[in-house]
Coordinates of N, CA and C and ligand atoms in Angstrom, one line a residue:
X1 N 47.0 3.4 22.2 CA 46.8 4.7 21.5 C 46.1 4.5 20.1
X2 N 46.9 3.4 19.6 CA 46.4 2.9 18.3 C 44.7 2.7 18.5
X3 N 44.2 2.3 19.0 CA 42.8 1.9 18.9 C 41.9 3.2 19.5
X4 N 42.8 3.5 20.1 CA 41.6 5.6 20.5 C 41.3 6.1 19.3
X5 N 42.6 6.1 18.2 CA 42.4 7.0 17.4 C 41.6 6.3 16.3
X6 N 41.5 4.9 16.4 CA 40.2 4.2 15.3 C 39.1 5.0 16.1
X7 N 38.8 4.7 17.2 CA 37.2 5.2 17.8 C 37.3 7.1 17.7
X8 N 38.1 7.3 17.4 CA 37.9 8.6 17.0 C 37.5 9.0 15.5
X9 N 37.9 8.1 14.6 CA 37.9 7.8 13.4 C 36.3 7.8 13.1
X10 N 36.2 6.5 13.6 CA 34.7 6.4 13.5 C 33.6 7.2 14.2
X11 N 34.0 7.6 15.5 CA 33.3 8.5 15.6 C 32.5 10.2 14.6
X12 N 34.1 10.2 14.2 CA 34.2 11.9 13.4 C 33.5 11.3 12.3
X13 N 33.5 10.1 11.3 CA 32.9 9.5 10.5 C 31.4 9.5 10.5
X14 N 31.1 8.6 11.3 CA 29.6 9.0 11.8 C 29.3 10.2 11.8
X15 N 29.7 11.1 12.5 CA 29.0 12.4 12.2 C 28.9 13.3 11.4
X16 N 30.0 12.9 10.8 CA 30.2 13.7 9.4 C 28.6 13.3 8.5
X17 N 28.7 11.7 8.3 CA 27.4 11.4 7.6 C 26.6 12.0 8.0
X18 N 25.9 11.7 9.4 CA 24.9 12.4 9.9 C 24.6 13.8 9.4
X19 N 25.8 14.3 9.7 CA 25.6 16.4 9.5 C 25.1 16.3 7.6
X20 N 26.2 15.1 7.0 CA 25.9 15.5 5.5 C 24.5 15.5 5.2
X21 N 23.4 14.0 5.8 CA 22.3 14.1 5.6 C 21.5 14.9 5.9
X22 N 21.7 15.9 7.4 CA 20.9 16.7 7.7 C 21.1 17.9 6.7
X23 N 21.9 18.1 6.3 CA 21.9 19.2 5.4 C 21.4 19.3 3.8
X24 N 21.4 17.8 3.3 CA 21.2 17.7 1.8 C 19.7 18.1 1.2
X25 N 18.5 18.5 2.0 CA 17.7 18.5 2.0 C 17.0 19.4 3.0
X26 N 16.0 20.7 2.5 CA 15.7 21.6 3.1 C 14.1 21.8 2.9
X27 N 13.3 23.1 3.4 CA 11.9 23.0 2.7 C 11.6 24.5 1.8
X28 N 10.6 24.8 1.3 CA 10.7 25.9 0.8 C 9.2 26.3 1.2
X29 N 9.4 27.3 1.8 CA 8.0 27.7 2.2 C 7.7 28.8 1.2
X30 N 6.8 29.4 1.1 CA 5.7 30.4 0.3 C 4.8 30.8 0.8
X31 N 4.7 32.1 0.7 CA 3.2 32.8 1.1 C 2.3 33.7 0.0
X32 N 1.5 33.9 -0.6 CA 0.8 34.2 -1.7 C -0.1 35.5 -0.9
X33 N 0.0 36.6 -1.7 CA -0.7 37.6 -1.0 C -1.4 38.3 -2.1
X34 N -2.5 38.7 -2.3 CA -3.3 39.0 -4.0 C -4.0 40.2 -3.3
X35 N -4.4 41.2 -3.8 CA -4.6 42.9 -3.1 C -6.2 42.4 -3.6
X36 N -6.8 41.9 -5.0 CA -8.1 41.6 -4.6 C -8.3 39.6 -5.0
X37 N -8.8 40.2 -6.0 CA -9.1 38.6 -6.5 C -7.7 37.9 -6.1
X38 N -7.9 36.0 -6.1 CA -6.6 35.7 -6.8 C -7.4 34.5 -8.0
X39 N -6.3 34.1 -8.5 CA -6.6 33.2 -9.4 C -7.6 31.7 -8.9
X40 N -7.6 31.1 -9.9 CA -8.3 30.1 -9.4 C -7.6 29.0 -8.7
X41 N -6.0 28.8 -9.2 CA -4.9 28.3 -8.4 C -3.6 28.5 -8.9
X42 N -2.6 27.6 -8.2 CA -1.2 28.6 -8.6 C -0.8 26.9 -8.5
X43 N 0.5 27.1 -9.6 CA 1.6 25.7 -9.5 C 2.7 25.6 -8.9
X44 N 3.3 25.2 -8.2 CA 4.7 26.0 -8.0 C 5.7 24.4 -8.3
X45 N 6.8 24.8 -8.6 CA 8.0 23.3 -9.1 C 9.2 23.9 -9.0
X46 N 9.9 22.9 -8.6 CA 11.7 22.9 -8.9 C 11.3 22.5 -10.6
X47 N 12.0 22.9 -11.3 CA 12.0 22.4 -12.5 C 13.0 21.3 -13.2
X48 N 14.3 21.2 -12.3 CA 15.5 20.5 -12.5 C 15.0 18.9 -12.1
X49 N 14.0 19.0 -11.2 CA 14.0 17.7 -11.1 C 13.1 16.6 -12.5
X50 N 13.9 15.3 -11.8 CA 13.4 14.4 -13.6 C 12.4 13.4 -12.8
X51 N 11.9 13.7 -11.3 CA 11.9 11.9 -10.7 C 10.7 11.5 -11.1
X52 N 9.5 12.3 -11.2 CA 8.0 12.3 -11.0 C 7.6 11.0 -12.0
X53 N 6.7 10.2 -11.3 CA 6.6 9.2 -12.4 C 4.7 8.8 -12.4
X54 N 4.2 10.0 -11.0 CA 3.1 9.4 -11.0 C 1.6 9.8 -11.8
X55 N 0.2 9.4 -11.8 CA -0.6 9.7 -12.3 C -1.1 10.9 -12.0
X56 N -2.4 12.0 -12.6 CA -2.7 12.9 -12.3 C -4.1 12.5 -11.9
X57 N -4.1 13.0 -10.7 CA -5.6 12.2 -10.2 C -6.9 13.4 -10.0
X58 N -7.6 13.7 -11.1 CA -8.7 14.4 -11.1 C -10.0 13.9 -10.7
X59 N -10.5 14.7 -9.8 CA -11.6 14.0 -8.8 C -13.0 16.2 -9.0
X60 N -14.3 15.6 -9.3 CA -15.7 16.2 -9.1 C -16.0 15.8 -8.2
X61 N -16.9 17.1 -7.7 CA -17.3 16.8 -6.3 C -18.4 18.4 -6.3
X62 N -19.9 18.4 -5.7 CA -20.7 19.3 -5.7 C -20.5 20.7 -7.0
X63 N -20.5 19.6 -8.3 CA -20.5 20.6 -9.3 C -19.6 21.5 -9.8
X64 N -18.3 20.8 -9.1 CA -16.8 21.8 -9.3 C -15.3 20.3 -9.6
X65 N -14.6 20.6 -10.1 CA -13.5 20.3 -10.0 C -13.0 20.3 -8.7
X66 N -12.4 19.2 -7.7 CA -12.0 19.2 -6.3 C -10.8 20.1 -6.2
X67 N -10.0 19.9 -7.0 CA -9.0 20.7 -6.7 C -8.3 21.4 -8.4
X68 N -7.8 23.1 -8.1 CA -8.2 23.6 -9.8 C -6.9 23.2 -10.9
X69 N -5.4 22.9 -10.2 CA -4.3 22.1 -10.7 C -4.3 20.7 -10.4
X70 N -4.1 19.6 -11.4 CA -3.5 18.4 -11.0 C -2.4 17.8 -11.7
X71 N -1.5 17.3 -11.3 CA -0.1 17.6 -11.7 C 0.1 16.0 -11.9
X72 N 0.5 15.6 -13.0 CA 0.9 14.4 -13.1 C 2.3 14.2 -14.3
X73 N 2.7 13.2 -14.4 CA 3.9 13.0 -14.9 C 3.7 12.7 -16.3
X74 N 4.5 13.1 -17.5 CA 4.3 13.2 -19.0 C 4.3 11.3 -19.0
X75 N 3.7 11.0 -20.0 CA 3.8 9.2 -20.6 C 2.8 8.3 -19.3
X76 N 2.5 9.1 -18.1 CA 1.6 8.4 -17.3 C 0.1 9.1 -17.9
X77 N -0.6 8.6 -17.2 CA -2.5 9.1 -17.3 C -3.2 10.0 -16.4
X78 N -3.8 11.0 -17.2 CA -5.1 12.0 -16.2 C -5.9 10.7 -15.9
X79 N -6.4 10.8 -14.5 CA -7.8 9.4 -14.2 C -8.6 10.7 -13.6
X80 N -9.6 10.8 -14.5 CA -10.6 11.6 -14.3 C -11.6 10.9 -13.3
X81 N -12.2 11.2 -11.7 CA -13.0 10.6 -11.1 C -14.3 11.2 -11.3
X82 N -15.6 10.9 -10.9 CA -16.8 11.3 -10.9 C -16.9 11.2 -9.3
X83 N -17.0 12.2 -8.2 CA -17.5 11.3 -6.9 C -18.4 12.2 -6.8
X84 N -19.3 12.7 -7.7 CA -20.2 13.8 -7.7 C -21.7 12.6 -7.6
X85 N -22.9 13.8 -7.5 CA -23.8 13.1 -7.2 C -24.7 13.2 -8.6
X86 N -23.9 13.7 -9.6 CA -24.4 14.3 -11.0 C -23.3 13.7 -12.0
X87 N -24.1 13.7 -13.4 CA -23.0 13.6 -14.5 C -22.3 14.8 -14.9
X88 N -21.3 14.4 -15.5 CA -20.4 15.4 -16.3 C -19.6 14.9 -17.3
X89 N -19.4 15.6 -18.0 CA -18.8 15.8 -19.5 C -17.2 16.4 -19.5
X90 N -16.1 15.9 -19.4 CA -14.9 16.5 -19.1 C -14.3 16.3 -20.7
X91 N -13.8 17.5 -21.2 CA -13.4 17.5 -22.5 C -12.3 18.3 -22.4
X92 N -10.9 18.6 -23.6 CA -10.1 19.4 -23.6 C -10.0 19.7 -25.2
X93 N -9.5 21.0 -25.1 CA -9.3 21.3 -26.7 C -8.3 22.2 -26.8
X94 N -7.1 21.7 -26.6 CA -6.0 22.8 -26.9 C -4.9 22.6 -28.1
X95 N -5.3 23.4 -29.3 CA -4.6 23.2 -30.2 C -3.3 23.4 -30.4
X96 N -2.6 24.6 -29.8 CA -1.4 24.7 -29.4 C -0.5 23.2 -29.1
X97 N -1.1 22.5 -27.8 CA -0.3 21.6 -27.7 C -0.7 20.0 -28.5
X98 N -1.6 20.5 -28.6 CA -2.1 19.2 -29.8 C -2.7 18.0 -29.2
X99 N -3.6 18.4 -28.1 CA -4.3 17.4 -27.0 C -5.6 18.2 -27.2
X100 N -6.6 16.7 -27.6 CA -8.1 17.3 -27.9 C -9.0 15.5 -27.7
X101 N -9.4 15.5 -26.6 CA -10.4 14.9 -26.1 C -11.5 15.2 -25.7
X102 N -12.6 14.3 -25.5 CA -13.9 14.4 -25.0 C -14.1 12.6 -24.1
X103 N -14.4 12.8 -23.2 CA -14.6 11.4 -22.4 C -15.9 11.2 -22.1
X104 N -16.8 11.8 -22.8 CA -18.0 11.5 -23.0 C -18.8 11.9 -21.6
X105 N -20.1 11.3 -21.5 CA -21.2 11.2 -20.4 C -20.4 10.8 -19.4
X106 N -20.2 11.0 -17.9 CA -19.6 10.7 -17.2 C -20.4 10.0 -15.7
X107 N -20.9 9.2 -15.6 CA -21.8 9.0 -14.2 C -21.3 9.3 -13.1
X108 N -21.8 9.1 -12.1 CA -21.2 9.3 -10.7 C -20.5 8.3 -10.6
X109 N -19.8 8.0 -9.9 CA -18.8 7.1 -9.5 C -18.1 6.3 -10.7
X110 N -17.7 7.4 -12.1 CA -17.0 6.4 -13.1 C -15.7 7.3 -12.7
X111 N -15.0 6.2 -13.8 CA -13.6 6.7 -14.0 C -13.3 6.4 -15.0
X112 N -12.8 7.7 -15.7 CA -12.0 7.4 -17.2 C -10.6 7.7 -17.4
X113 N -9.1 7.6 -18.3 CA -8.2 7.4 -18.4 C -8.1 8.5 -19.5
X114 N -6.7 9.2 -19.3 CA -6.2 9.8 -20.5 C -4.8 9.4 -20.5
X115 N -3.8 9.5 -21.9 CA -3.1 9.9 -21.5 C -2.2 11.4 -21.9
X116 N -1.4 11.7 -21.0 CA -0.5 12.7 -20.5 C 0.8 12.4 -21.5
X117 N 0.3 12.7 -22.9 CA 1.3 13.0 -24.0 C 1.8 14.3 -24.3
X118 N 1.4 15.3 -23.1 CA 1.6 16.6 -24.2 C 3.1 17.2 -23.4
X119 N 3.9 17.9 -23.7 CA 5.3 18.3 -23.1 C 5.1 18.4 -21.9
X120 N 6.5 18.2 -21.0 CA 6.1 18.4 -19.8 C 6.4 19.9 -19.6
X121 N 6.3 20.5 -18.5 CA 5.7 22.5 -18.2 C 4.9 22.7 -18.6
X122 N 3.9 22.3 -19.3 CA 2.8 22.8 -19.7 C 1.6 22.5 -19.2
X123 N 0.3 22.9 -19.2 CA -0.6 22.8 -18.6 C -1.8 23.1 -19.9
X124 N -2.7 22.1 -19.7 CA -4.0 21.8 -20.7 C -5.0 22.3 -19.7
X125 N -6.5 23.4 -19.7 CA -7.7 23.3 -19.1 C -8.4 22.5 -20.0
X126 N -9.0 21.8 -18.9 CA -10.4 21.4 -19.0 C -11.6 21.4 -18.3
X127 N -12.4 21.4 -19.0 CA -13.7 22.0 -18.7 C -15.0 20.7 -19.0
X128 N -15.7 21.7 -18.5 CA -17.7 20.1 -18.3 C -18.5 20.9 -19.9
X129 N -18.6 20.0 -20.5 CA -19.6 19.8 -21.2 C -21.2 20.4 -21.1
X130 N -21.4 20.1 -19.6 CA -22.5 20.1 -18.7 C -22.6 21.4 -18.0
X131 N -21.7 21.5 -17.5 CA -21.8 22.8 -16.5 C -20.1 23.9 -17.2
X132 N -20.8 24.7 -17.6 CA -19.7 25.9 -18.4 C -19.0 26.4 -17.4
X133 N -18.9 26.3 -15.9 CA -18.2 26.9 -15.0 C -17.2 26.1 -14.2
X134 N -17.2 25.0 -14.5 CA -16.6 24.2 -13.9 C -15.1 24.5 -14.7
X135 N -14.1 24.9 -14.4 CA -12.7 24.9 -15.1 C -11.8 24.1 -14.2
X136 N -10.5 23.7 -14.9 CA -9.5 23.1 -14.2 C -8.3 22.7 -15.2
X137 N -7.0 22.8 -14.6 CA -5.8 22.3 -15.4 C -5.3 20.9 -14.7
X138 N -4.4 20.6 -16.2 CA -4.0 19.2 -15.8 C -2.2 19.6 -16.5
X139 N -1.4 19.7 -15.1 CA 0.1 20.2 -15.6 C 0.6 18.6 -15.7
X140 N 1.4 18.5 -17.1 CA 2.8 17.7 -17.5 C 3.7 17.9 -16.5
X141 N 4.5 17.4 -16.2 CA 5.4 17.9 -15.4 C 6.5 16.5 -14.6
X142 N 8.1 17.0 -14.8 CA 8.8 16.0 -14.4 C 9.3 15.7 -13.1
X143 N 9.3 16.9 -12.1 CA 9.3 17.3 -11.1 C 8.4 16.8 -10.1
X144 N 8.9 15.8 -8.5 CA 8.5 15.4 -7.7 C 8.5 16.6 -6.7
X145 N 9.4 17.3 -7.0 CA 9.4 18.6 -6.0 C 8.1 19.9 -6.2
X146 N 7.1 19.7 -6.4 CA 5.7 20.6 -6.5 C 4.6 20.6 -5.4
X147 N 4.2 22.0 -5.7 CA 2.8 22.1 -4.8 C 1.7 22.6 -5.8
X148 N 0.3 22.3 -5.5 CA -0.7 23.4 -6.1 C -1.2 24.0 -5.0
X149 N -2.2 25.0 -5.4 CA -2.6 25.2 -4.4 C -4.2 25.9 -5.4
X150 N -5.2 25.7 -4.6 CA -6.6 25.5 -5.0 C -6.9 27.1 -3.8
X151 N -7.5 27.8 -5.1 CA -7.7 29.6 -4.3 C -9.7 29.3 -4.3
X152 N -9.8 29.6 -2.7 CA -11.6 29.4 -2.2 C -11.7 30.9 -3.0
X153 N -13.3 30.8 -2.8 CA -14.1 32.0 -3.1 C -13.4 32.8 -2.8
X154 N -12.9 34.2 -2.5 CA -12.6 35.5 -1.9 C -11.4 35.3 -0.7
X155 N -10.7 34.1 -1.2 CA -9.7 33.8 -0.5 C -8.6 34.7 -1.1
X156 N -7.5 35.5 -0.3 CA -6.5 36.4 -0.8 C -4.9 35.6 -1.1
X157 N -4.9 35.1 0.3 CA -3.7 34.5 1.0 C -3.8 33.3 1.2
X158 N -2.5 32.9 0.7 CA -2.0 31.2 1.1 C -1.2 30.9 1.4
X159 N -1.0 29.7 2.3 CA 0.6 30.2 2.4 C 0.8 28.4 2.1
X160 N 1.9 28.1 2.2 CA 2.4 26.5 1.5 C 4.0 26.0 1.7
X161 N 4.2 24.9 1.9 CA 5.2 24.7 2.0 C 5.3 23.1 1.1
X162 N 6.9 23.1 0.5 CA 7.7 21.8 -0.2 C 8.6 21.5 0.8
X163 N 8.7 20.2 1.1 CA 9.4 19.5 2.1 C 10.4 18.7 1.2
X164 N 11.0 18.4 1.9 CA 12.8 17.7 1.6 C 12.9 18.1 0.0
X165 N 13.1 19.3 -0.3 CA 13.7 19.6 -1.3 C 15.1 19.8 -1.7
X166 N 15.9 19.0 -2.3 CA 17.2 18.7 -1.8 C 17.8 20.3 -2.5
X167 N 19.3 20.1 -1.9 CA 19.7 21.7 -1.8 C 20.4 21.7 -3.0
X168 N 20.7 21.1 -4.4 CA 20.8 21.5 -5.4 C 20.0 21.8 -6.3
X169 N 18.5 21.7 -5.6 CA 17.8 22.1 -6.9 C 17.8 23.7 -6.5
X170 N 17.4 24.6 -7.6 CA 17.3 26.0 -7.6 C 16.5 26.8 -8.1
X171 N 16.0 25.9 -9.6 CA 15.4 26.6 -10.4 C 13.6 26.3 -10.2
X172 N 12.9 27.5 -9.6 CA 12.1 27.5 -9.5 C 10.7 28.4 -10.1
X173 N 9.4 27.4 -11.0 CA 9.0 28.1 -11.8 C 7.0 28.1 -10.6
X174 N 6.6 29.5 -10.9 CA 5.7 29.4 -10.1 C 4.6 30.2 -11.8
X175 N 3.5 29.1 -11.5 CA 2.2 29.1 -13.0 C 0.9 29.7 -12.0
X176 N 0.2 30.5 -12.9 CA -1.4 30.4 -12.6 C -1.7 30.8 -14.2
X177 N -2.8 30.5 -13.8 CA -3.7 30.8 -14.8 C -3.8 32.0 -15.2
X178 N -3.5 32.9 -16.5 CA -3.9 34.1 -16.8 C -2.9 34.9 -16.3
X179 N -1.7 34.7 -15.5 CA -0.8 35.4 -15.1 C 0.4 34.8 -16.1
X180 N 1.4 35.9 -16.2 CA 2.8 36.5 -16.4 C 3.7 35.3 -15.4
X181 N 4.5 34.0 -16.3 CA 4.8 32.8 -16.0 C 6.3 32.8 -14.8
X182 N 6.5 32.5 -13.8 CA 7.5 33.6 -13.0 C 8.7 32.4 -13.0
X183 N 9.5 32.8 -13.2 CA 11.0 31.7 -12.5 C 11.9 32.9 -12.2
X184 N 12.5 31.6 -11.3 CA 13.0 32.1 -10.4 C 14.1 31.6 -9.9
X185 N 15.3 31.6 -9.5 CA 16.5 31.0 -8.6 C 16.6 31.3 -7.3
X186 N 16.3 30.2 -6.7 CA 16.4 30.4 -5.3 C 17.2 29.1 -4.4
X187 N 18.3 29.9 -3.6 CA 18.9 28.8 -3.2 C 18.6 28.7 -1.5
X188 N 19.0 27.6 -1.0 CA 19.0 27.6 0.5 C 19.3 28.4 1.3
X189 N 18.7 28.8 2.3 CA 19.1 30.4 3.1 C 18.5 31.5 2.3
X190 N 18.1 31.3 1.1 CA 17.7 32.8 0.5 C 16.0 33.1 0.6
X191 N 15.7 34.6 0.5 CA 14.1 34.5 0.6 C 14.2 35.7 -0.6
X192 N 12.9 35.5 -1.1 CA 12.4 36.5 -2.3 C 11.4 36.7 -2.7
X193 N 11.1 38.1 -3.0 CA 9.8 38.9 -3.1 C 9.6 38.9 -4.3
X194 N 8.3 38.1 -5.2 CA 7.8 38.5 -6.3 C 6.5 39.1 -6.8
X195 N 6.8 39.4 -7.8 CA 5.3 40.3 -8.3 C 4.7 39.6 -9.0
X196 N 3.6 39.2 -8.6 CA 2.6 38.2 -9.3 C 1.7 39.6 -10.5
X197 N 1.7 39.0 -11.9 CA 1.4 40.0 -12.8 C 0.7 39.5 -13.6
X198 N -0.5 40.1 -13.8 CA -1.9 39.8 -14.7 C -1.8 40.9 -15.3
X199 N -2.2 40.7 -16.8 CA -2.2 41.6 -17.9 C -1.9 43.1 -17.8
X200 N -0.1 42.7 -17.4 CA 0.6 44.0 -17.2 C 0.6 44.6 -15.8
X201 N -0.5 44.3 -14.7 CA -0.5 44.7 -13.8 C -0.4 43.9 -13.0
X202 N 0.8 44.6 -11.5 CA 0.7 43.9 -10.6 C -0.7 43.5 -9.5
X203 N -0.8 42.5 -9.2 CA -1.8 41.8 -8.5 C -1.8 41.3 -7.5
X204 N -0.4 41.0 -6.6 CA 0.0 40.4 -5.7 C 1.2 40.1 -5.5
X205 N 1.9 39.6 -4.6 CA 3.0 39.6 -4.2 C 3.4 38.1 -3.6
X206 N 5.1 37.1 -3.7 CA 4.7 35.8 -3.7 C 6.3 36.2 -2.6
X207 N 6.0 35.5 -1.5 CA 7.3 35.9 -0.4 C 7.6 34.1 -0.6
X208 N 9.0 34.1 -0.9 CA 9.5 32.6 -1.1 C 10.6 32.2 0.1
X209 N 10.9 31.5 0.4 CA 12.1 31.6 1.9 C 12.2 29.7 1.5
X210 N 14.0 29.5 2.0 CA 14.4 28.5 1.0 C 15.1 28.2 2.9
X211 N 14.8 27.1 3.5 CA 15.4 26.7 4.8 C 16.8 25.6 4.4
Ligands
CU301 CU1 -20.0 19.0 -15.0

């Protein structure tokens, strides 16, 4: 009798683990819905998290910034790429946070280094020297739990998802450019409707769902 109730032991044991792991960790999906324009991209983060430790990897390509957020970790480096078939001039000048560079003439295929001193939540644009249309941000940030998301031409709708986002994080902050800065609490099981808001007016709607 004595030894059933060890394999019972261990059994209930084992699965207790199991159930714990499958539960500790959920996803968060998003859908982005904009009535005309939307921005040029959106950030979204847990903000509780500390883990993020990696570089911000900025990459040119046919006269544009590849992608319009790049999110790297505060005390690491922006690595600005060239994989264009043209030079460019990537410079920043934001006095507020006290980050003001210029990386000079840039060829095709160089790469230059910054670093990522300025607070983390915050976000620096930079822009070309060369071409005045080219825009893009480079977010601080301590949080492994993030998405960006890069908005096409006349594109409305996006939708996205964060994977194994563990279920105590909650506090969730969603950035764009030129918009009204949105946080949010959202826990596992919950979904929520927000109003994405540019100078006073609503512009779109952000449907959040926490699995
Ligand atoms: Cu350029």
């Amino acid at each position: 009798m004595r030894s059933m109730y060890k394999i019972w032991l261990i059994v209930a044991v084992c699965f207790s683990i199991g159930f714990a792991q499958t539960l500790h960790a959920g996803s968060l999906a998003g859908n982005f819905a904009f009535k005309k324009k939307a921005p040029k991209g959106a950030l979204i983060y847990f903000s509780e998290d500390q883990s993020l430790s990696t570089p911000a990897n900025v990459d040119q390509k046919n006269t544009a910034f590849v992608e319009s957020i790049v999110v790297g970790a505060k005390g690491n480096e922006a690595i600005f790429k060239n994989s264009d078939s043209i030079n460019h001039n990537i410079f920043a000048n934001d006095s507020e946070l006290g980050v003001s560079f210029d990386i000079g003439l840039a060829p095709p295929g160089s790469e230059f280094k910054q670093p990522i001193s300025w607070e983390s939540g915050k976000m620096i644009r930079i822009s070309c020297k060369i071409h005045p249309k080219m825009r893009a941000w480079v977010a601080s940030l301590t949080s492994k739990y993030h998405h960006t998301v890069t908005f096409k031409k006349k594109q409305k709708k996006v939708d996205f998802e964060i994977e194994d986002v563990p279920d105590n994080l909650s506090k969730l902050v969603v950035w764009m450019p030129g918009y009204d800065p949105i946080d949010v609490a959202i826990k596992p099981g919950e979904t929520q409707e927000v109003k994405l808001i540019r100078k006073k007016k609503t512009r779109g709607t952000l449907t959040l769902t926490r699995k």
